[in-house]
Coordinates of C-alpha atoms in Angstrom, one line a residue:
M34 CA -38.4 24.7 13.1
A35 CA -41.3 27.4 14.0
A36 CA -44.8 26.4 14.5
A37 CA -46.6 26.1 11.0
R38 CA -48.8 28.9 10.2
V39 CA -52.1 28.4 8.5
I40 CA -53.9 31.3 6.8
A41 CA -57.5 30.6 5.2
K42 CA -58.2 32.3 1.8
P43 CA -61.0 31.8 -0.8
I44 CA -59.6 30.6 -4.1
T45 CA -60.2 33.2 -6.7
S46 CA -61.5 31.0 -9.4
T47 CA -65.5 31.2 -9.5
L48 CA -67.0 32.0 -12.8
L49 CA -67.9 35.5 -13.5
S50 CA -71.4 36.3 -13.1
N51 CA -71.6 37.4 -16.9
S52 CA -69.9 34.3 -18.1
P53 CA -71.5 32.5 -20.9
L54 CA -70.2 29.2 -18.9
R55 CA -72.2 30.1 -15.9
G56 CA -74.8 27.5 -15.3
K57 CA -73.6 25.2 -18.0
T58 CA -71.0 22.9 -16.3
Q59 CA -72.0 20.2 -18.4
S60 CA -70.1 21.8 -21.3
L61 CA -66.8 22.2 -19.4
S62 CA -64.0 19.6 -19.3
F63 CA -62.5 17.9 -16.3
C64 CA -58.9 17.2 -15.6
L65 CA -58.3 16.1 -12.1
K66 CA -54.9 14.4 -12.1
N67 CA -55.5 12.5 -8.8
S68 CA -59.0 11.0 -9.9
S69 CA -60.3 8.6 -12.1
L70 CA -62.3 11.5 -13.5
L71 CA -61.1 12.5 -17.0
V72 CA -63.8 13.9 -19.2
Q73 CA -62.5 15.9 -22.0
K74 CA -64.7 17.8 -24.8
R75 CA -63.2 20.0 -27.3
R76 CA -62.1 23.3 -25.9
R77 CA -59.4 25.8 -26.7
F78 CA -57.6 24.9 -23.7
T79 CA -56.9 21.1 -23.3
C80 CA -57.2 20.8 -19.6
S81 CA -59.0 22.7 -17.2
A82 CA -61.1 21.9 -14.4
I83 CA -64.4 22.9 -12.2
Y84 CA -62.4 22.9 -8.9
N85 CA -63.4 25.8 -6.6
P86 CA -62.6 24.9 -3.1
Q87 CA -61.8 27.2 -0.2
F88 CA -58.1 26.9 0.2
Q89 CA -55.5 27.3 2.9
I90 CA -51.8 28.6 2.8
K91 CA -49.5 26.7 5.3
E92 CA -46.2 28.2 6.1
E93 CA -43.6 25.8 7.1
G94 CA -40.3 27.4 8.6
Q95 CA -39.2 30.7 8.8
P96 CA -39.2 33.3 5.8
Q97 CA -35.9 34.0 4.3
T98 CA -34.1 30.5 5.5
L99 CA -33.6 27.4 3.6
D100 CA -36.5 25.4 5.2
Y101 CA -39.2 27.8 4.4
R102 CA -42.1 26.6 2.2
V103 CA -45.7 27.6 1.5
F104 CA -47.9 24.8 1.1
F105 CA -51.4 24.9 -0.2
L106 CA -54.1 23.0 1.4
D107 CA -57.8 22.3 0.1
N108 CA -60.9 22.6 2.2
S109 CA -60.1 19.3 3.7
G110 CA -56.7 20.1 5.0
R111 CA -55.1 17.9 2.2
K112 CA -52.0 19.3 0.6
I113 CA -52.6 20.4 -3.1
S114 CA -50.1 21.6 -5.7
P115 CA -50.5 25.4 -6.8
W116 CA -49.0 24.2 -10.1
H117 CA -51.2 21.2 -11.0
D118 CA -54.2 21.5 -8.8
V119 CA -55.3 25.1 -9.4
P120 CA -57.1 25.5 -12.6
L121 CA -55.7 27.6 -15.4
Q122 CA -59.1 29.1 -16.7
V123 CA -61.5 30.9 -14.9
G124 CA -63.8 31.9 -17.7
D125 CA -64.5 34.8 -20.4
G126 CA -60.7 35.1 -21.1
V127 CA -59.5 35.3 -17.6
F128 CA -57.0 33.1 -15.8
N129 CA -55.7 32.2 -12.3
F130 CA -52.0 33.6 -11.6
V131 CA -50.4 32.1 -8.5
V132 CA -48.1 34.9 -6.8
E133 CA -44.6 33.8 -5.8
I134 CA -43.1 37.3 -5.8
P135 CA -44.8 40.5 -4.5
K136 CA -44.0 43.9 -6.1
E137 CA -41.6 45.8 -4.6
S138 CA -39.5 42.8 -3.1
S139 CA -36.4 41.2 -3.9
A140 CA -36.3 37.3 -2.4
K141 CA -36.6 35.0 -5.6
M142 CA -39.7 32.9 -4.4
E143 CA -40.8 30.3 -6.8
V144 CA -42.8 27.0 -6.8
A145 CA -40.6 23.9 -6.4
T146 CA -41.4 22.0 -9.2
D147 CA -39.2 19.0 -8.2
E148 CA -40.7 18.8 -4.5
P149 CA -44.0 16.8 -3.6
F150 CA -46.9 19.2 -3.8
T151 CA -44.9 21.9 -5.3
P152 CA -44.6 24.3 -2.4
I153 CA -43.3 27.9 -2.8
K154 CA -39.8 28.4 -1.5
Q155 CA -36.9 30.7 -1.8
D156 CA -34.5 29.8 -4.7
T157 CA -30.8 28.7 -3.8
K158 CA -27.6 28.9 -5.3
K159 CA -24.7 26.9 -4.0
G160 CA -26.7 26.5 -0.9
K161 CA -27.4 30.4 -0.2
L162 CA -30.9 32.1 -0.7
R163 CA -31.1 33.8 -3.8
Y164 CA -32.3 37.5 -4.1
Y165 CA -32.5 39.9 -7.0
P166 CA -30.4 42.7 -6.9
Y167 CA -33.1 45.2 -6.7
N168 CA -36.9 45.0 -6.1
I169 CA -39.2 43.7 -8.8
N170 CA -41.7 46.5 -9.9
W171 CA -44.7 44.1 -10.5
N172 CA -46.3 41.1 -8.8
Y173 CA -44.8 38.0 -10.6
G174 CA -45.6 34.3 -10.6
L175 CA -47.0 31.6 -12.6
L176 CA -50.0 30.4 -14.4
P177 CA -51.0 27.1 -13.2
Q178 CA -51.3 23.9 -15.6
T179 CA -48.8 25.2 -18.0
W180 CA -45.5 24.1 -18.6
E181 CA -42.4 25.0 -21.3
D182 CA -41.5 21.7 -22.6
P183 CA -37.6 21.4 -22.7
S184 CA -37.7 18.9 -25.7
L185 CA -39.8 21.4 -27.7
A186 CA -38.1 23.9 -30.0
N187 CA -39.9 27.1 -31.0
P188 CA -39.4 27.9 -34.4
E189 CA -40.8 31.3 -34.1
V190 CA -38.3 32.1 -31.2
E191 CA -34.9 31.2 -32.6
G192 CA -35.4 27.6 -32.0
A193 CA -35.2 28.0 -28.4
F194 CA -36.3 25.2 -26.0
G195 CA -38.6 25.6 -23.2
D196 CA -37.0 26.0 -19.6
N197 CA -39.0 23.4 -17.9
D198 CA -40.9 25.7 -15.8
P199 CA -44.6 26.8 -15.8
V200 CA -45.5 29.9 -17.7
D201 CA -44.3 33.3 -15.8
V202 CA -46.7 36.1 -15.2
V203 CA -46.0 39.9 -14.6
E204 CA -49.1 41.4 -13.3
I205 CA -48.9 45.4 -13.5
G206 CA -51.6 46.3 -11.4
E207 CA -51.2 49.0 -8.6
S208 CA -51.9 46.6 -5.6
R209 CA -49.2 44.8 -3.8
A210 CA -50.0 40.9 -3.7
K211 CA -48.9 38.4 -1.1
I212 CA -47.1 35.1 -1.5
G213 CA -49.4 32.6 -2.5
Q214 CA -52.2 34.7 -3.3
I215 CA -54.4 33.9 -6.3
L216 CA -55.4 36.5 -8.4
K217 CA -57.9 36.5 -11.7
V218 CA -55.8 38.1 -14.4
K219 CA -56.5 38.9 -18.1
P220 CA -53.4 38.6 -20.4
L221 CA -52.3 41.6 -22.2
A222 CA -49.0 40.8 -23.9
A223 CA -46.3 38.3 -24.2
L224 CA -42.4 38.8 -24.1
A225 CA -40.2 35.9 -25.4
M226 CA -37.4 36.2 -23.0
I227 CA -34.3 34.0 -24.0
D228 CA -32.4 32.9 -20.8
E229 CA -29.0 31.1 -21.6
G230 CA -30.7 29.7 -24.6
E231 CA -33.9 28.7 -22.8
L232 CA -37.2 30.1 -23.7
D233 CA -38.9 31.8 -20.6
W234 CA -42.1 33.5 -21.6
K235 CA -43.3 36.5 -19.6
I236 CA -47.2 36.8 -19.8
V237 CA -47.8 40.4 -19.1
A238 CA -51.1 40.6 -17.4
I239 CA -53.5 42.8 -15.2
S240 CA -55.6 41.6 -12.1
M241 CA -59.2 41.9 -12.5
D242 CA -59.6 43.7 -9.4
D243 CA -57.5 46.6 -10.4
P244 CA -59.1 50.0 -11.3
K245 CA -57.9 50.1 -14.7
A246 CA -58.5 46.5 -15.6
S247 CA -61.8 47.5 -17.7
L248 CA -59.6 50.1 -19.7
V249 CA -56.7 47.6 -20.6
N250 CA -57.1 44.8 -23.0
D251 CA -54.0 44.7 -25.1
I252 CA -50.8 46.3 -25.8
S253 CA -52.3 49.6 -26.9
G254 CA -54.3 49.7 -23.7
V255 CA -51.1 49.0 -21.8
E256 CA -49.2 51.7 -23.5
K257 CA -52.1 54.3 -23.0
H258 CA -52.9 53.6 -19.3
F259 CA -49.4 52.2 -18.2
P260 CA -47.1 54.4 -20.6
G261 CA -43.4 52.8 -20.6
T262 CA -44.2 49.5 -18.7
L263 CA -43.8 47.1 -21.3
T264 CA -40.3 48.7 -21.9
A265 CA -39.5 48.7 -18.3
I266 CA -40.6 45.0 -17.9
R267 CA -38.4 43.9 -20.9
D268 CA -35.5 45.9 -19.8
W269 CA -35.6 44.6 -16.0
F270 CA -35.5 41.2 -17.2
R271 CA -33.0 41.7 -19.8
D272 CA -30.5 43.3 -17.1
Y273 CA -31.4 41.9 -13.8
K274 CA -28.4 39.4 -13.9
I275 CA -25.7 41.9 -15.0
P276 CA -24.9 42.8 -11.6
D277 CA -23.8 39.5 -10.9
G278 CA -21.4 39.5 -13.8
K279 CA -23.8 37.3 -16.4
P280 CA -24.7 38.7 -19.7
A281 CA -28.0 40.6 -20.4
N282 CA -30.8 38.2 -21.2
K283 CA -32.2 38.4 -24.9
F284 CA -35.5 38.6 -26.4
G285 CA -37.0 36.9 -29.5
L286 CA -40.0 38.1 -31.7
G287 CA -37.7 41.3 -32.8
N288 CA -37.2 42.4 -29.1
E289 CA -40.6 43.4 -29.1
P290 CA -43.9 42.3 -27.0
A291 CA -46.4 40.3 -28.8
N292 CA -50.0 41.2 -28.7
K293 CA -53.0 39.7 -26.5
D294 CA -53.7 36.9 -29.1
Y295 CA -50.1 35.9 -29.4
A296 CA -50.0 35.6 -25.4
L297 CA -53.2 33.4 -25.5
K298 CA -51.5 31.3 -28.0
V299 CA -48.6 30.7 -25.7
I300 CA -51.2 29.7 -22.8
T301 CA -53.0 27.3 -25.2
E302 CA -49.7 25.5 -26.3
T303 CA -48.1 25.2 -22.7
N304 CA -51.2 24.0 -21.4
E305 CA -51.3 21.6 -23.9
S306 CA -47.5 20.5 -22.9
W307 CA -48.6 20.7 -19.2
A308 CA -51.5 17.9 -20.0
K309 CA -49.1 15.6 -21.7
L310 CA -46.7 15.9 -18.8
V311 CA -49.3 14.9 -16.3
K312 CA -50.6 12.3 -18.4
R313 CA -47.1 11.0 -18.5
S314 CA -46.7 11.1 -22.2
I315 CA -43.6 12.9 -21.8
H316 CA -40.8 12.0 -19.5
A317 CA -41.4 14.1 -16.3
G318 CA -37.6 13.8 -15.2
E319 CA -37.0 15.2 -11.7
L320 CA -40.5 17.1 -11.8
S321 CA -42.9 16.2 -9.3
L322 CA -46.3 15.5 -10.7
V323 CA -47.9 15.2 -7.2

């Protein structure tokens, strides 16, 4: 195995300078799963945290091999989970987004939800590394501290059950991110993909650093400033399994994207499900809670 590479980066979860929460830390809730501290106040999101260290990315193994892993470390060098330990909320409707797959790449990278500290790895099938049949055209990854509960049927989406994973994000900005990068994003829309009967939400978002971020706030803004993008995202995820001989994926909600308010509702509900998971109110099965 090659020597591990450590890349230092600042985590992008600082409160925005114009946030109403700035300077009011006493009004925030804490949810540190490895600590006895658990202070909950009434908030829209059940479990958020003031947790803003420097962090490092530690790569183990060689890319495009079965043993390749991207671990996250805090400023003391301790491993943390990008799923459980990176906070969901930033403030002012902005969220942290963990990049698994950079745009214009095809290796199917994902957080290993069943491994300690949930590092990013390349997905496998029958012992072989998985690739999309063509490049994905957007940065793709997850919202930390969310979980699609496989025991929970969604009556609004054909009664489909959650897919047992964090919520996916499709980030439509112009820059190509890196594996393990954490971007501040704002949600714009939601697509209710149904993959082999499981509900697999796709939250469409834009990086706050993108030049067009201030112009785009909902579906109408996406259509105006990124015309055709929502249709392209839906079609890409609908069809990407067809070259492998599988049927096309389906979409609920009338096959149309839901608006920003609905996307925020999805984030709220899946954050609540994640909170129950890490509190062990729900059986975790093979999922790692470390």
